Amino acid sequence: MSGRSQIRAGRQELEAEERTAVAIETPLSERFATYALGLVVAAVPFTFGSVQNNVLAVWVALLAAIALHCVWRNICGVAALAGFALVICCWLLVITLQLMPLPPPLVTLANPIWRDSSALLGTELVPRISAVRDLPSIAAGAQIANVLAVFCGICLGRNRWSAALLLEIFAWSGLFYAVYGIVSFLAAPDHVLWLEKVAYRNVLTTTFINANTAAVYLGASALAWLLLCAKSLRLREVSRRHVIRALFERPSRRTLICFIAFFLTLSASFMTGSRLGTSTTLLAVAGGALSYYRVWLRSWRAAVMAVVAIIGAAVLLSSVLGGSVNARFDTGGFSGGGRVEAYRSTLEIIREYPLFGTGLGTFRWVFPEYHSRDVPIGGVWDRAHSTPLELAAEMGLPFAGLIAAVWAVVMTCLARAMARRRRDRIFPVMAFWAGMLGLFHSLLDFSLQIPGFSISIMVLLGIGLAQSSTERNRLSAP
């Protein structure tokens, strides 16, 4: 064994001993809570993205139990509790107003559908803000789960062992769904799990119903494997002249596993045929690589070379793996299916109900009234294909503005952590670019409204925020 190999082996043994020590120091109850949150992260995409209310209820109950444990153990900061309290209070105010029968002074806020229905039925109906009675309470599960996931990620992610374990669980579960998706696509492309597909019969969807959501979930998994591979390479410890030698001279077994997993998850993402999903995935992967190795990009020449290399790699990957994606770009370009017209119709809904919206979950019931003639009549428009627009239409502009401000604060904190951190940079880098992947995609689609994707991303965001500020239980690895 060469001297360099001996140094690498010794360093890996030291890291293993440090991880074991941190795990032993972690209280048993906190370890069980981490395992429980890892179970949620691994299993939430399995049953069709957990879009069914009965399945989602299970995850909400488990996340609530973990959150109660975190509060009881006092492993969350006062600032985190204050921020969550503000958002939750505003959310409860909007939901309560949407559900409650309106007194006479507030009857002007009621949806006109109650007045029109009373006239048609010849009976007086109780006016409400929500266009559908009691629906906001039924549709609230996904939002509750996302808030709980962020909270649990922040609380448990303060521990370095928990943060590393949860990131590994997310990466390995993404690899599992990628391999399953590839095998099922080859064996039974017209089925998703045990059900026959209604749409997306010629592309990979893994366990999701929608191929676009599958693309960004697999893309986030590919990003995780890329960063784990970069962490195992330790290229930041070598000079620029020896990069190629460090890449190809006796790579460790973990490096090979991470690289193969990255290739499989990225290939599965391309096999979904999603134009927006694969584009945002490539953006997130490139941004993650540049952010992790930003120490090498201090000169303009190094930055230009890195950008050229990433563009070349993206073109090569698109040519080799993106057959179905390229076909969709050739036939439909970047847009299609009447989304622009649907956005205009959604903006009309927002214009008429700017304060409290039409009620959480009511978009599919309200949209037909504003359905533009330019929107294709085929299919059912049950979503706005833009999460910010749908949120504003259902819950009003003030609450949508509050959520936008929270996202801006979160991404700013993660960006500052990426710029300042030298150790454990993998956590804020992963959180920032996974969050940007979900944000960019949800501007023109609804991936963050699918619990199977959003819950995992929220946990990663929580871990990134926790590791951006804490100094406890941190290893020396980059």
Coordinates of C-alpha atoms in Angstrom, one line a residue:
M1 CA 0.0 0.0 0.0
S2 CA 1.4 3.4 -1.0
G3 CA 1.9 6.2 1.5
R4 CA -1.1 8.2 0.1
S5 CA -3.4 5.2 0.3
Q6 CA -2.2 4.7 3.9
I7 CA -3.0 8.3 4.8
R8 CA -6.4 8.0 3.1
A9 CA -7.2 4.8 5.0
G10 CA -6.1 6.3 8.3
R11 CA -8.2 9.4 7.7
Q12 CA -11.3 7.3 6.9
E13 CA -10.8 5.3 10.1
L14 CA -10.5 8.5 12.1
E15 CA -13.7 9.8 10.6
A16 CA -15.5 6.5 11.4
E17 CA -14.3 6.8 15.0
E18 CA -15.5 10.4 15.3
R19 CA -18.9 9.5 13.9
T20 CA -19.2 6.6 16.3
A21 CA -18.2 8.9 19.2
V22 CA -20.8 11.5 18.1
A23 CA -23.5 8.8 17.8
I24 CA -22.7 7.5 21.3
E25 CA -22.9 11.0 22.7
T26 CA -26.3 11.6 21.1
P27 CA -29.1 10.7 23.6
L28 CA -31.0 7.6 22.8
S29 CA -34.3 9.3 22.4
E30 CA -32.8 11.8 19.9
R31 CA -31.4 8.9 17.9
F32 CA -34.8 7.2 17.8
A33 CA -36.3 10.5 16.6
T34 CA -33.7 10.7 13.9
Y35 CA -34.5 7.2 12.8
A36 CA -38.2 8.0 12.7
L37 CA -37.6 11.1 10.6
G38 CA -35.4 9.1 8.3
L39 CA -38.2 6.6 7.9
V40 CA -40.5 9.5 6.8
V41 CA -37.8 10.7 4.3
A42 CA -37.3 7.3 2.9
A43 CA -40.9 6.1 2.7
V44 CA -42.9 9.3 1.9
P45 CA -42.4 9.0 -1.9
F46 CA -43.4 5.4 -2.0
T47 CA -47.2 5.3 -2.2
F48 CA -47.8 7.5 -5.3
G49 CA -46.1 10.5 -3.6
S50 CA -48.3 10.3 -0.5
V51 CA -51.0 12.4 -2.2
Q52 CA -53.8 10.4 -0.6
N53 CA -55.2 11.9 2.6
N54 CA -55.1 8.6 4.6
V55 CA -51.4 8.1 3.8
L56 CA -50.6 11.7 4.4
A57 CA -52.3 11.5 7.8
V58 CA -49.8 8.8 8.9
W59 CA -46.9 11.0 8.0
V60 CA -48.4 14.0 9.7
A61 CA -49.0 12.0 12.9
L62 CA -45.4 10.7 12.9
L63 CA -43.9 14.2 12.2
A64 CA -46.0 15.7 15.0
A65 CA -44.7 13.1 17.4
I66 CA -41.1 13.9 16.4
A67 CA -41.8 17.6 16.7
L68 CA -43.3 17.1 20.2
H69 CA -40.2 15.2 21.2
C70 CA -38.0 18.0 20.0
V71 CA -40.0 20.6 22.0
W72 CA -39.9 18.4 25.1
R73 CA -36.1 17.8 24.7
N74 CA -35.5 21.6 24.1
I75 CA -33.4 20.9 21.1
C76 CA -34.8 23.8 19.0
G77 CA -33.8 27.4 19.3
V78 CA -36.0 30.2 20.5
A79 CA -35.7 32.0 17.2
A80 CA -36.9 29.0 15.3
L81 CA -39.9 28.7 17.6
A82 CA -40.8 32.4 17.2
G83 CA -40.6 32.1 13.4
F84 CA -42.7 29.1 13.3
A85 CA -45.2 30.6 15.7
L86 CA -45.7 33.6 13.5
V87 CA -46.3 31.6 10.4
I88 CA -48.6 29.1 12.1
C89 CA -50.7 31.9 13.7
C90 CA -51.1 33.6 10.3
W91 CA -52.0 30.3 8.7
L92 CA -54.6 29.5 11.4
L93 CA -56.1 33.0 11.1
V94 CA -56.6 32.5 7.3
I95 CA -57.9 28.9 7.6
T96 CA -60.3 29.9 10.4
L97 CA -61.7 32.8 8.5
Q98 CA -62.2 30.6 5.4
L99 CA -64.1 27.9 7.4
M100 CA -66.2 30.0 9.8
P101 CA -69.7 31.3 9.0
L102 CA -69.3 34.9 8.5
P103 CA -71.2 37.4 10.7
P104 CA -73.1 40.3 9.0
P105 CA -70.2 42.8 9.3
L106 CA -68.0 40.5 7.3
V107 CA -70.5 39.1 4.9
T108 CA -69.0 41.1 2.1
L109 CA -65.9 38.8 2.2
A110 CA -68.1 35.8 1.4
N111 CA -67.6 34.0 -1.9
P112 CA -70.5 34.9 -4.3
I113 CA -71.2 31.2 -4.8
W114 CA -73.1 31.1 -1.5
R115 CA -75.4 33.9 -2.5
D116 CA -76.0 32.5 -6.0
S117 CA -76.7 29.0 -4.6
S118 CA -79.1 30.4 -2.1
A119 CA -81.1 32.1 -4.9
L120 CA -81.1 28.9 -7.0
L121 CA -82.1 26.6 -4.1
G122 CA -84.6 29.0 -2.5
T123 CA -83.1 28.6 0.9
E124 CA -80.7 30.7 2.9
L125 CA -77.1 29.2 3.0
V126 CA -74.6 30.4 5.5
P127 CA -72.0 32.6 3.7
R128 CA -68.4 31.7 3.9
I129 CA -65.1 32.8 2.4
S130 CA -64.3 29.3 1.1
A131 CA -66.0 28.4 -2.1
V132 CA -66.4 24.8 -0.8
R133 CA -67.6 24.1 2.8
D134 CA -65.0 22.5 5.1
L135 CA -62.5 21.8 2.3
P136 CA -59.7 23.9 3.7
S137 CA -59.5 21.7 6.8
I138 CA -59.4 18.6 4.5
A139 CA -56.7 20.0 2.2
A140 CA -54.5 21.3 5.0
G141 CA -52.6 18.1 5.5
A142 CA -49.8 18.8 3.0
Q143 CA -49.1 22.3 4.4
I144 CA -49.1 20.9 8.0
A145 CA -46.7 18.1 7.0
N146 CA -44.3 20.6 5.3
V147 CA -44.1 22.9 8.3
L148 CA -43.5 19.9 10.7
A149 CA -40.8 18.6 8.4
V150 CA -38.9 21.8 8.4
F151 CA -39.2 22.1 12.2
C152 CA -38.0 18.5 12.7
G153 CA -35.2 19.1 10.3
I154 CA -34.0 22.2 12.2
C155 CA -34.3 20.6 15.6
L156 CA -32.6 17.2 14.8
G157 CA -30.2 18.7 12.2
R158 CA -28.4 20.6 14.9
N159 CA -26.7 17.4 15.7
R160 CA -24.0 16.6 13.2
W161 CA -24.6 12.8 13.4
S162 CA -28.3 13.2 12.8
A163 CA -27.8 15.6 9.9
A164 CA -25.3 13.3 8.2
L165 CA -27.5 10.3 8.7
L166 CA -30.6 12.0 7.3
L167 CA -28.7 13.2 4.2
E168 CA -27.4 9.6 3.6
I169 CA -31.0 8.2 4.0
F170 CA -32.3 10.7 1.4
A171 CA -29.6 9.8 -1.0
W172 CA -30.0 6.0 -0.6
S173 CA -33.8 6.2 -0.8
G174 CA -33.5 8.3 -4.0
L175 CA -31.2 5.6 -5.5
F176 CA -33.7 3.0 -4.6
Y177 CA -36.5 4.8 -6.3
A178 CA -34.3 5.4 -9.3
V179 CA -33.4 1.8 -9.7
Y180 CA -37.0 0.7 -9.1
G181 CA -38.2 3.3 -11.7
I182 CA -35.7 2.0 -14.3
V183 CA -36.6 -1.6 -13.7
S184 CA -40.3 -1.0 -13.7
F185 CA -40.1 1.2 -16.8
L186 CA -38.4 -1.7 -18.7
A187 CA -40.7 -4.4 -17.3
A188 CA -44.1 -2.7 -17.1
P189 CA -44.0 0.9 -18.5
D190 CA -47.8 1.2 -18.4
H191 CA -48.0 0.7 -14.6
V192 CA -47.0 2.7 -11.5
L193 CA -46.7 0.3 -8.6
W194 CA -49.9 -1.9 -8.9
L195 CA -52.0 0.6 -10.8
E196 CA -52.3 1.1 -14.5
K197 CA -51.1 4.5 -15.7
V198 CA -53.6 7.0 -17.0
A199 CA -50.9 9.3 -18.4
Y200 CA -47.1 9.3 -18.8
R201 CA -47.2 5.8 -20.2
N202 CA -44.1 6.2 -22.3
V203 CA -41.8 7.7 -19.7
L204 CA -40.4 6.9 -16.2
T205 CA -42.4 8.0 -13.2
T206 CA -41.0 5.7 -10.5
T207 CA -43.6 5.7 -7.7
F208 CA -45.0 9.1 -8.5
I209 CA -48.1 9.7 -10.7
N210 CA -46.6 12.7 -12.3
A211 CA -43.3 12.5 -14.3
N212 CA -42.4 16.1 -13.6
T213 CA -42.4 15.6 -9.8
A214 CA -40.4 12.3 -10.3
A215 CA -37.8 14.3 -12.4
V216 CA -37.1 16.8 -9.6
Y217 CA -37.1 14.3 -6.9
L218 CA -34.6 12.1 -8.7
G219 CA -32.7 15.3 -9.6
A220 CA -32.4 16.2 -5.9
S221 CA -31.1 12.7 -5.2
A222 CA -28.5 13.1 -8.0
L223 CA -27.4 16.3 -6.3
A224 CA -27.0 14.6 -3.0
W225 CA -24.9 11.8 -4.5
L226 CA -22.8 14.3 -6.4
L227 CA -22.0 16.2 -3.2
L228 CA -21.3 13.0 -1.3
C229 CA -19.0 12.0 -4.1
A230 CA -17.2 15.3 -4.0
K231 CA -16.9 15.0 -0.2
S232 CA -15.3 11.5 -0.5
L233 CA -12.8 12.8 -3.1
R234 CA -11.5 15.6 -0.9
L235 CA -10.4 17.6 -3.9
R236 CA -10.3 20.7 -1.9
E237 CA -7.2 19.3 -0.2
V238 CA -5.2 19.0 -3.4
S239 CA -3.8 21.6 -5.7
R240 CA -5.3 22.4 -9.1
R241 CA -2.4 20.7 -10.9
H242 CA -3.2 17.3 -9.3
V243 CA -7.0 17.3 -9.7
I244 CA -7.0 14.8 -12.6
R245 CA -4.6 12.5 -10.7
A246 CA -6.7 12.7 -7.6
L247 CA -9.8 11.8 -9.6
F248 CA -8.6 8.7 -11.3
E249 CA -5.7 7.4 -9.2
R250 CA -7.2 4.5 -7.1
P251 CA -10.5 6.0 -6.2
S252 CA -12.0 4.7 -2.9
R253 CA -14.9 2.2 -2.9
R254 CA -17.2 4.9 -1.5
T255 CA -16.2 7.3 -4.3
L256 CA -17.1 4.7 -6.9
I257 CA -20.4 3.9 -5.2
C258 CA -21.3 7.6 -5.1
F259 CA -20.4 8.2 -8.7
I260 CA -22.4 5.2 -9.9
A261 CA -25.4 6.3 -7.8
F262 CA -25.1 9.8 -9.2
F263 CA -25.2 8.4 -12.7
L264 CA -28.2 6.2 -12.1
T265 CA -30.3 8.9 -10.4
L266 CA -29.5 11.4 -13.0
S267 CA -30.2 8.9 -15.8
A268 CA -33.6 8.2 -14.2
S269 CA -34.3 11.9 -14.0
F270 CA -33.7 12.2 -17.8
M271 CA -35.9 9.2 -18.4
T272 CA -38.9 11.0 -17.1
G273 CA -38.9 13.2 -20.2
S274 CA -39.7 16.3 -18.2
R275 CA -38.3 19.4 -19.9
L276 CA -38.5 21.7 -16.9
G277 CA -37.5 19.0 -14.4
T278 CA -34.3 18.0 -16.2
S279 CA -33.4 21.7 -16.9
T280 CA -33.8 22.6 -13.2
T281 CA -31.9 19.5 -12.2
L282 CA -28.9 20.4 -14.4
L283 CA -29.0 23.9 -13.0
A284 CA -29.0 22.6 -9.4
V285 CA -26.3 20.0 -10.0
A286 CA -24.1 22.6 -11.7
G287 CA -24.8 25.2 -8.9
G288 CA -24.1 22.6 -6.2
A289 CA -20.7 21.6 -7.8
L290 CA -19.6 25.3 -8.2
S291 CA -20.7 26.2 -4.7
Y292 CA -19.0 23.3 -3.1
Y293 CA -15.7 24.1 -4.9
R294 CA -16.0 27.8 -4.9
V295 CA -12.5 28.1 -3.3
W296 CA -11.0 27.1 -6.7
L297 CA -12.9 29.9 -8.5
R298 CA -11.2 32.9 -7.2
S299 CA -9.7 33.9 -10.6
W300 CA -11.8 34.7 -13.7
R301 CA -9.9 32.0 -15.7
A302 CA -10.8 29.3 -13.3
A303 CA -14.4 30.4 -13.2
V304 CA -14.6 30.5 -17.1
M305 CA -13.1 27.0 -17.3
A306 CA -15.6 25.7 -14.7
V307 CA -18.5 27.2 -16.6
V308 CA -17.3 25.8 -19.9
A309 CA -16.8 22.4 -18.4
I310 CA -20.3 22.3 -16.9
I311 CA -21.9 23.5 -20.1
G312 CA -20.0 20.8 -22.0
A313 CA -21.1 18.1 -19.5
A314 CA -24.7 19.3 -19.7
V315 CA -24.7 19.1 -23.5
L316 CA -23.1 15.7 -23.4
L317 CA -25.6 14.4 -20.8
S318 CA -28.5 15.8 -22.7
S319 CA -27.2 14.1 -25.9
V320 CA -26.6 10.7 -24.3
L321 CA -29.4 10.5 -21.8
G322 CA -32.0 13.0 -22.9
G323 CA -33.7 11.4 -25.9
S324 CA -37.3 11.8 -24.7
V325 CA -36.5 15.2 -23.2
N326 CA -35.0 16.5 -26.5
A327 CA -38.0 15.2 -28.4
R328 CA -40.4 17.1 -26.1
F329 CA -38.3 20.3 -26.6
D330 CA -38.5 19.8 -30.4
T331 CA -42.2 19.4 -30.3
G332 CA -43.3 21.8 -27.5
G333 CA -40.4 24.1 -26.7
F334 CA -40.2 25.3 -23.2
S335 CA -43.9 25.8 -22.7
G336 CA -47.1 24.2 -23.9
G337 CA -50.4 22.8 -22.8
G338 CA -52.1 26.2 -22.3
R339 CA -50.2 27.0 -19.1
V340 CA -49.7 30.7 -20.0
E341 CA -53.4 31.1 -20.5
A342 CA -54.1 29.2 -17.3
Y343 CA -51.8 31.6 -15.4
R344 CA -53.8 34.5 -16.8
S345 CA -57.0 32.9 -15.6
T346 CA -55.5 32.3 -12.1
L347 CA -54.4 35.9 -12.0
E348 CA -58.1 36.8 -12.6
I349 CA -59.1 34.7 -9.6
I350 CA -56.4 36.5 -7.5
R351 CA -57.7 39.9 -8.7
E352 CA -61.2 39.1 -7.5
Y353 CA -60.2 37.5 -4.2
P354 CA -57.0 39.2 -3.2
L355 CA -57.4 39.2 0.6
F356 CA -58.3 35.7 1.8
G357 CA -58.5 33.8 -1.5
T358 CA -61.2 31.3 -2.4
G359 CA -60.3 28.7 0.2
L360 CA -57.5 26.2 0.5
G361 CA -57.9 23.3 -1.9
T362 CA -60.7 25.0 -3.9
F363 CA -58.8 25.8 -7.1
R364 CA -60.2 22.9 -9.1
W365 CA -63.7 24.0 -8.2
V366 CA -63.2 27.7 -8.9
F367 CA -61.1 27.6 -12.0
P368 CA -63.8 26.4 -14.5
E369 CA -65.6 29.8 -14.0
Y370 CA -62.5 31.6 -15.1
H371 CA -61.4 29.0 -17.7
S372 CA -60.0 30.9 -20.7
R373 CA -61.1 29.9 -24.2
D374 CA -57.4 29.6 -25.1
V375 CA -56.9 26.9 -22.4
P376 CA -57.2 23.4 -23.9
I377 CA -60.4 21.7 -22.8
G378 CA -58.8 18.2 -22.6
G379 CA -58.2 16.9 -19.1
V380 CA -59.0 18.4 -15.7
W381 CA -57.2 21.5 -14.5
D382 CA -57.1 20.6 -10.8
R383 CA -53.9 22.7 -10.3
A384 CA -52.6 26.0 -11.5
H385 CA -49.2 24.6 -12.5
S386 CA -47.6 27.4 -10.5
T387 CA -47.5 26.9 -6.7
P388 CA -47.1 30.7 -5.9
L389 CA -50.1 31.6 -8.1
E390 CA -52.3 28.8 -6.7
L391 CA -51.3 29.7 -3.1
A392 CA -52.3 33.3 -3.7
A393 CA -55.5 32.3 -5.4
E394 CA -56.5 30.0 -2.5
M395 CA -55.2 31.8 0.5
G396 CA -54.9 35.4 -0.6
L397 CA -52.0 37.8 -1.4
P398 CA -51.0 38.7 2.2
F399 CA -50.4 35.1 3.2
A400 CA -48.7 34.3 -0.1
G401 CA -46.5 37.3 0.5
L402 CA -45.6 36.1 4.0
I403 CA -44.6 32.7 2.6
A404 CA -42.5 34.4 -0.1
A405 CA -40.7 36.5 2.5
V406 CA -40.0 33.4 4.6
W407 CA -38.5 31.6 1.6
A408 CA -36.4 34.6 0.9
V409 CA -35.0 34.7 4.4
V410 CA -34.3 30.9 4.4
M411 CA -32.5 31.0 1.1
T412 CA -30.5 34.1 2.1
C413 CA -29.3 32.3 5.3
L414 CA -28.3 29.3 3.3
A415 CA -26.5 31.4 0.7
R416 CA -24.5 33.2 3.5
A417 CA -23.6 29.8 5.1
M418 CA -22.4 28.6 1.7
A419 CA -20.2 31.6 1.3
R420 CA -18.7 31.6 4.8
R421 CA -18.5 28.0 5.8
R422 CA -15.3 26.0 5.3
R423 CA -16.3 22.9 7.2
D424 CA -19.5 20.8 6.7
R425 CA -20.3 22.9 3.6
I426 CA -22.2 20.0 2.2
F427 CA -25.3 20.7 4.3
P428 CA -26.0 24.3 3.3
V429 CA -25.0 23.6 -0.3
M430 CA -27.4 20.6 -0.5
A431 CA -30.2 22.5 1.2
F432 CA -29.8 25.7 -0.9
W433 CA -29.7 24.0 -4.3
A434 CA -32.4 21.4 -3.4
G435 CA -34.6 24.3 -2.3
M436 CA -33.8 26.2 -5.5
L437 CA -34.6 23.1 -7.5
G438 CA -38.0 22.9 -5.9
L439 CA -38.6 26.7 -6.1
F440 CA -37.7 27.0 -9.8
H441 CA -39.7 24.0 -10.8
S442 CA -42.8 25.1 -8.7
L443 CA -42.9 28.4 -10.4
L444 CA -44.1 26.6 -13.5
D445 CA -45.4 23.4 -12.0
F446 CA -46.6 22.0 -8.7
S447 CA -43.8 19.7 -7.3
L448 CA -43.8 21.4 -3.9
Q449 CA -47.5 20.5 -3.6
I450 CA -46.7 16.8 -3.7
P451 CA -45.8 15.5 -0.2
G452 CA -43.6 12.8 -1.5
F453 CA -41.2 15.4 -2.8
S454 CA -41.9 18.4 -0.6
I455 CA -41.5 16.7 2.8
S456 CA -38.0 15.4 1.9
I457 CA -37.0 18.9 0.6
M458 CA -38.3 20.6 3.8
V459 CA -36.3 18.2 6.0
L460 CA -33.2 19.1 3.9
L461 CA -33.9 22.8 4.3
G462 CA -34.2 22.4 8.0
I463 CA -30.9 20.5 8.2
G464 CA -29.2 23.2 6.2
L465 CA -30.5 26.0 8.4
A466 CA -29.5 24.1 11.6
Q467 CA -26.0 23.4 10.3
S468 CA -25.7 27.0 9.1
S469 CA -25.7 28.3 12.6
T470 CA -24.7 25.5 15.0
E471 CA -21.2 24.6 16.1
R472 CA -22.1 21.4 18.0
N473 CA -21.1 17.9 17.1
R474 CA -19.3 18.9 13.9
L475 CA -16.7 16.8 12.2
S476 CA -13.6 18.2 10.5
A477 CA -14.6 16.8 7.1
P478 CA -15.5 19.4 4.4

